[in-house]
Amino acid sequence: LDAYVKRRTPLALGRFSRRVERVNVALSRENGPNGGMVKTCCFRFRLLGLPAVVIKQADFDLRSAIDRAVNRIGCALAIRLL
């Protein structure tokens, strides 16, 4: 999964990559509302001169959680940086 996250993240950063100082990614498993295991992907971006942006996404499949979080990165950065 490490390679999967490393491959997907730069594509999502796109034109904002120069404004991002650091990216942290945390993957975890948590108990879901009905007793099932929910996988969580949490991205934390440290931006130049701005507060960090945190994107947390949960899903029953970890790759789906990663994909959904990555799809939200561009919008979240655009809101903060434009």
Tab-separated table of N, CA and C in Angstrom:
chain	number	residue	atom	x	y	z
A	1	LEU	N	0.814	-1.204	0.000
A	1	LEU	CA	0.000	0.000	0.000
A	1	LEU	C	0.852	1.260	0.000
A	2	ASP	N	2.071	1.149	0.515
A	2	ASP	CA	2.961	2.303	0.532
A	2	ASP	C	3.207	2.818	-0.887
A	3	ALA	N	3.514	1.919	-1.803
A	3	ALA	CA	3.758	2.309	-3.196
A	3	ALA	C	2.493	2.899	-3.829
A	4	TYR	N	1.344	2.356	-3.478
A	4	TYR	CA	0.067	2.847	-4.014
A	4	TYR	C	-0.167	4.299	-3.585
A	5	VAL	N	0.056	4.597	-2.315
A	5	VAL	CA	-0.122	5.966	-1.818
A	5	VAL	C	0.905	6.898	-2.458
A	6	LYS	N	2.147	6.450	-2.565
A	6	LYS	CA	3.194	7.288	-3.159
A	6	LYS	C	2.935	7.572	-4.630
A	7	ARG	N	2.295	6.662	-5.321
A	7	ARG	CA	1.977	6.863	-6.732
A	7	ARG	C	0.786	7.801	-6.903
A	8	ARG	N	-0.209	7.697	-6.037
A	8	ARG	CA	-1.439	8.483	-6.175
A	8	ARG	C	-1.300	9.929	-5.686
A	9	THR	N	-0.516	10.157	-4.643
A	9	THR	CA	-0.456	11.472	-4.009
A	9	THR	C	0.093	12.577	-4.917
A	10	PRO	N	1.223	12.408	-5.596
A	10	PRO	CA	1.722	13.496	-6.444
A	10	PRO	C	0.742	13.907	-7.542
A	11	LEU	N	0.013	12.955	-8.076
A	11	LEU	CA	-0.975	13.279	-9.103
A	11	LEU	C	-2.076	14.161	-8.538
A	12	ALA	N	-2.464	13.904	-7.302
A	12	ALA	CA	-3.529	14.679	-6.677
A	12	ALA	C	-3.064	16.094	-6.317
A	13	LEU	N	-1.793	16.235	-5.948
A	13	LEU	CA	-1.284	17.559	-5.585
A	13	LEU	C	-1.237	18.489	-6.777
A	14	GLY	N	-0.899	17.944	-7.938
A	14	GLY	CA	-0.886	18.724	-9.173
A	14	GLY	C	-0.166	20.042	-9.048
A	15	ARG	N	-0.840	21.101	-9.437
A	15	ARG	CA	-0.227	22.430	-9.483
A	15	ARG	C	0.100	23.000	-8.106
A	16	PHE	N	-0.409	22.402	-7.048
A	16	PHE	CA	-0.162	22.909	-5.702
A	16	PHE	C	1.067	22.289	-5.051
A	17	SER	N	1.741	21.388	-5.734
A	17	SER	CA	2.844	20.638	-5.120
A	17	SER	C	3.959	21.544	-4.600
A	18	ARG	N	4.205	22.673	-5.246
A	18	ARG	CA	5.267	23.574	-4.797
A	18	ARG	C	4.912	24.295	-3.500
A	19	ARG	N	3.634	24.350	-3.155
A	19	ARG	CA	3.185	25.048	-1.941
A	19	ARG	C	3.063	24.110	-0.737
A	20	VAL	N	3.316	22.833	-0.958
A	20	VAL	CA	3.196	21.839	0.111
A	20	VAL	C	4.591	21.512	0.643
A	21	GLU	N	4.795	21.751	1.945
A	21	GLU	CA	6.085	21.461	2.572
A	21	GLU	C	6.236	19.991	2.911
A	22	ARG	N	5.152	19.399	3.424
A	22	ARG	CA	5.243	18.038	3.930
A	22	ARG	C	3.895	17.346	3.837
A	23	VAL	N	3.929	16.044	3.584
A	23	VAL	CA	2.719	15.230	3.544
A	23	VAL	C	2.905	14.047	4.492
A	24	ASN	N	1.956	13.861	5.392
A	24	ASN	CA	1.935	12.686	6.273
A	24	ASN	C	0.687	11.887	5.948
A	25	VAL	N	0.834	10.576	5.904
A	25	VAL	CA	-0.302	9.700	5.636
A	25	VAL	C	-0.360	8.651	6.741
A	26	ALA	N	-1.556	8.483	7.301
A	26	ALA	CA	-1.772	7.458	8.326
A	26	ALA	C	-2.904	6.544	7.877
A	27	LEU	N	-2.647	5.257	7.899
A	27	LEU	CA	-3.656	4.257	7.555
A	27	LEU	C	-3.984	3.478	8.821
A	28	SER	N	-5.283	3.251	9.059
A	28	SER	CA	-5.667	2.549	10.277
A	28	SER	C	-6.941	1.743	10.071
A	29	ARG	N	-7.216	0.871	11.046
A	29	ARG	CA	-8.462	0.111	11.084
A	29	ARG	C	-9.200	0.490	12.359
A	30	GLU	N	-10.495	0.693	12.242
A	30	GLU	CA	-11.306	1.072	13.393
A	30	GLU	C	-12.582	0.250	13.389
A	31	ASN	N	-13.206	0.146	14.537
A	31	ASN	CA	-14.501	-0.520	14.612
A	31	ASN	C	-15.561	0.369	13.976
A	32	GLY	N	-16.339	-0.225	13.081
A	32	GLY	CA	-17.407	0.507	12.422
A	32	GLY	C	-18.644	0.604	13.292
A	33	PRO	N	-19.653	1.342	12.830
A	33	PRO	CA	-20.862	1.546	13.622
A	33	PRO	C	-21.656	0.263	13.874
A	34	ASN	N	-21.531	-0.707	12.984
A	34	ASN	CA	-22.270	-1.966	13.139
A	34	ASN	C	-21.358	-3.133	13.492
A	35	GLY	N	-20.212	-2.838	14.044
A	35	GLY	CA	-19.299	-3.883	14.484
A	35	GLY	C	-18.291	-4.335	13.454
A	36	GLY	N	-18.397	-3.920	12.207
A	36	GLY	CA	-17.430	-4.291	11.180
A	36	GLY	C	-16.189	-3.421	11.253
A	37	MET	N	-15.126	-3.863	10.599
A	37	MET	CA	-13.881	-3.094	10.576
A	37	MET	C	-13.926	-2.073	9.451
A	38	VAL	N	-13.668	-0.829	9.788
A	38	VAL	CA	-13.624	0.260	8.823
A	38	VAL	C	-12.169	0.692	8.700
A	39	LYS	N	-11.694	0.835	7.471
A	39	LYS	CA	-10.332	1.279	7.232
A	39	LYS	C	-10.349	2.784	7.006
A	40	THR	N	-9.345	3.465	7.563
A	40	THR	CA	-9.284	4.918	7.493
A	40	THR	C	-7.956	5.360	6.896
A	41	CYS	N	-8.036	6.360	6.036
A	41	CYS	CA	-6.862	6.988	5.451
A	41	CYS	C	-6.903	8.462	5.852
A	42	CYS	N	-5.825	8.940	6.438
A	42	CYS	CA	-5.762	10.333	6.870
A	42	CYS	C	-4.525	11.000	6.263
A	43	PHE	N	-4.740	12.013	5.434
A	43	PHE	CA	-3.664	12.814	4.858
A	43	PHE	C	-3.561	14.105	5.657
A	44	ARG	N	-2.333	14.515	5.955
A	44	ARG	CA	-2.097	15.804	6.609
A	44	ARG	C	-1.040	16.533	5.784
A	45	PHE	N	-1.407	17.698	5.260
A	45	PHE	CA	-0.521	18.499	4.427
A	45	PHE	C	-0.084	19.731	5.184
A	46	ARG	N	1.210	19.944	5.276
A	46	ARG	CA	1.726	21.183	5.847
A	46	ARG	C	2.010	22.119	4.673
A	47	LEU	N	1.367	23.285	4.693
A	47	LEU	CA	1.467	24.250	3.605
A	47	LEU	C	2.408	25.381	3.983
A	48	LEU	N	3.020	25.978	2.984
A	48	LEU	CA	3.929	27.097	3.218
A	48	LEU	C	3.153	28.280	3.781
A	49	GLY	N	3.432	28.645	5.032
A	49	GLY	CA	2.837	29.817	5.642
A	49	GLY	C	1.360	29.717	5.997
A	50	LEU	N	0.778	28.539	5.942
A	50	LEU	CA	-0.646	28.370	6.241
A	50	LEU	C	-0.841	27.191	7.187
A	51	PRO	N	-1.999	27.130	7.841
A	51	PRO	CA	-2.278	25.964	8.689
A	51	PRO	C	-2.343	24.678	7.866
A	52	ALA	N	-2.151	23.576	8.539
A	52	ALA	CA	-2.189	22.274	7.875
A	52	ALA	C	-3.598	21.958	7.376
A	53	VAL	N	-3.654	21.154	6.327
A	53	VAL	CA	-4.916	20.652	5.792
A	53	VAL	C	-4.973	19.163	6.116
A	54	VAL	N	-6.083	18.732	6.718
A	54	VAL	CA	-6.251	17.331	7.080
A	54	VAL	C	-7.443	16.769	6.329
A	55	ILE	N	-7.236	15.646	5.663
A	55	ILE	CA	-8.305	14.955	4.946
A	55	ILE	C	-8.362	13.533	5.489
A	56	LYS	N	-9.507	13.182	6.049
A	56	LYS	CA	-9.689	11.853	6.625
A	56	LYS	C	-10.862	11.189	5.923
A	57	GLN	N	-10.641	9.963	5.474
A	57	GLN	CA	-11.667	9.237	4.735
A	57	GLN	C	-11.735	7.799	5.226
A	58	ALA	N	-12.937	7.309	5.487
A	58	ALA	CA	-13.136	5.938	5.947
A	58	ALA	C	-13.916	5.145	4.912
A	59	ASP	N	-13.621	3.861	4.840
A	59	ASP	CA	-14.315	2.959	3.923
A	59	ASP	C	-14.074	1.534	4.415
A	60	PHE	N	-14.848	0.590	3.906
A	60	PHE	CA	-14.640	-0.810	4.288
A	60	PHE	C	-13.446	-1.416	3.561
A	61	ASP	N	-12.997	-0.776	2.475
A	61	ASP	CA	-11.833	-1.218	1.715
A	61	ASP	C	-10.771	-0.121	1.798
A	62	LEU	N	-9.544	-0.457	2.170
A	62	LEU	CA	-8.514	0.552	2.378
A	62	LEU	C	-8.141	1.277	1.091
A	63	ARG	N	-8.054	0.563	-0.017
A	63	ARG	CA	-7.744	1.242	-1.285
A	63	ARG	C	-8.840	2.222	-1.672
A	64	SER	N	-10.072	1.890	-1.394
A	64	SER	CA	-11.176	2.817	-1.666
A	64	SER	C	-11.074	4.051	-0.790
A	65	ALA	N	-10.704	3.876	0.476
A	65	ALA	CA	-10.523	5.020	1.373
A	65	ALA	C	-9.408	5.919	0.867
A	66	ILE	N	-8.309	5.310	0.405
A	66	ILE	CA	-7.195	6.087	-0.151
A	66	ILE	C	-7.653	6.844	-1.393
A	67	ASP	N	-8.323	6.172	-2.299
A	67	ASP	CA	-8.783	6.807	-3.535
A	67	ASP	C	-9.733	7.968	-3.258
A	68	ARG	N	-10.656	7.774	-2.345
A	68	ARG	CA	-11.619	8.822	-2.035
A	68	ARG	C	-10.936	10.017	-1.376
A	69	ALA	N	-9.958	9.755	-0.507
A	69	ALA	CA	-9.210	10.844	0.122
A	69	ALA	C	-8.389	11.601	-0.916
A	70	VAL	N	-7.724	10.862	-1.794
A	70	VAL	CA	-6.914	11.485	-2.845
A	70	VAL	C	-7.782	12.351	-3.759
A	71	ASN	N	-8.980	11.904	-4.062
A	71	ASN	CA	-9.875	12.689	-4.910
A	71	ASN	C	-10.290	14.003	-4.254
A	72	ARG	N	-10.238	14.079	-2.943
A	72	ARG	CA	-10.615	15.297	-2.223
A	72	ARG	C	-9.454	16.269	-2.054
A	73	ILE	N	-8.222	15.820	-2.306
A	73	ILE	CA	-7.043	16.647	-2.054
A	73	ILE	C	-7.050	17.922	-2.889
A	74	GLY	N	-7.265	17.813	-4.175
A	74	GLY	CA	-7.219	18.995	-5.052
A	74	GLY	C	-8.195	20.072	-4.622
A	75	CYS	N	-9.419	19.692	-4.304
A	75	CYS	CA	-10.437	20.662	-3.876
A	75	CYS	C	-10.044	21.316	-2.556
A	76	ALA	N	-9.562	20.521	-1.613
A	76	ALA	CA	-9.197	21.057	-0.306
A	76	ALA	C	-8.028	22.049	-0.428
A	77	LEU	N	-7.048	21.726	-1.245
A	77	LEU	CA	-5.909	22.636	-1.425
A	77	LEU	C	-6.316	23.894	-2.183
A	78	ALA	N	-7.180	23.748	-3.158
A	78	ALA	CA	-7.647	24.921	-3.911
A	78	ALA	C	-8.367	25.901	-2.994
A	79	ILE	N	-9.173	25.399	-2.090
A	79	ILE	CA	-9.890	26.275	-1.153
A	79	ILE	C	-8.913	27.055	-0.293
A	80	ARG	N	-7.854	26.392	0.169
A	80	ARG	CA	-6.882	27.060	1.040
A	80	ARG	C	-5.925	27.975	0.283
A	81	LEU	N	-5.569	27.607	-0.937
A	81	LEU	CA	-4.477	28.315	-1.626
A	81	LEU	C	-4.925	29.319	-2.683
A	82	LEU	N	-6.178	29.274	-3.092
A	82	LEU	CA	-6.627	30.224	-4.130
A	82	LEU	C	-7.445	31.333	-3.541
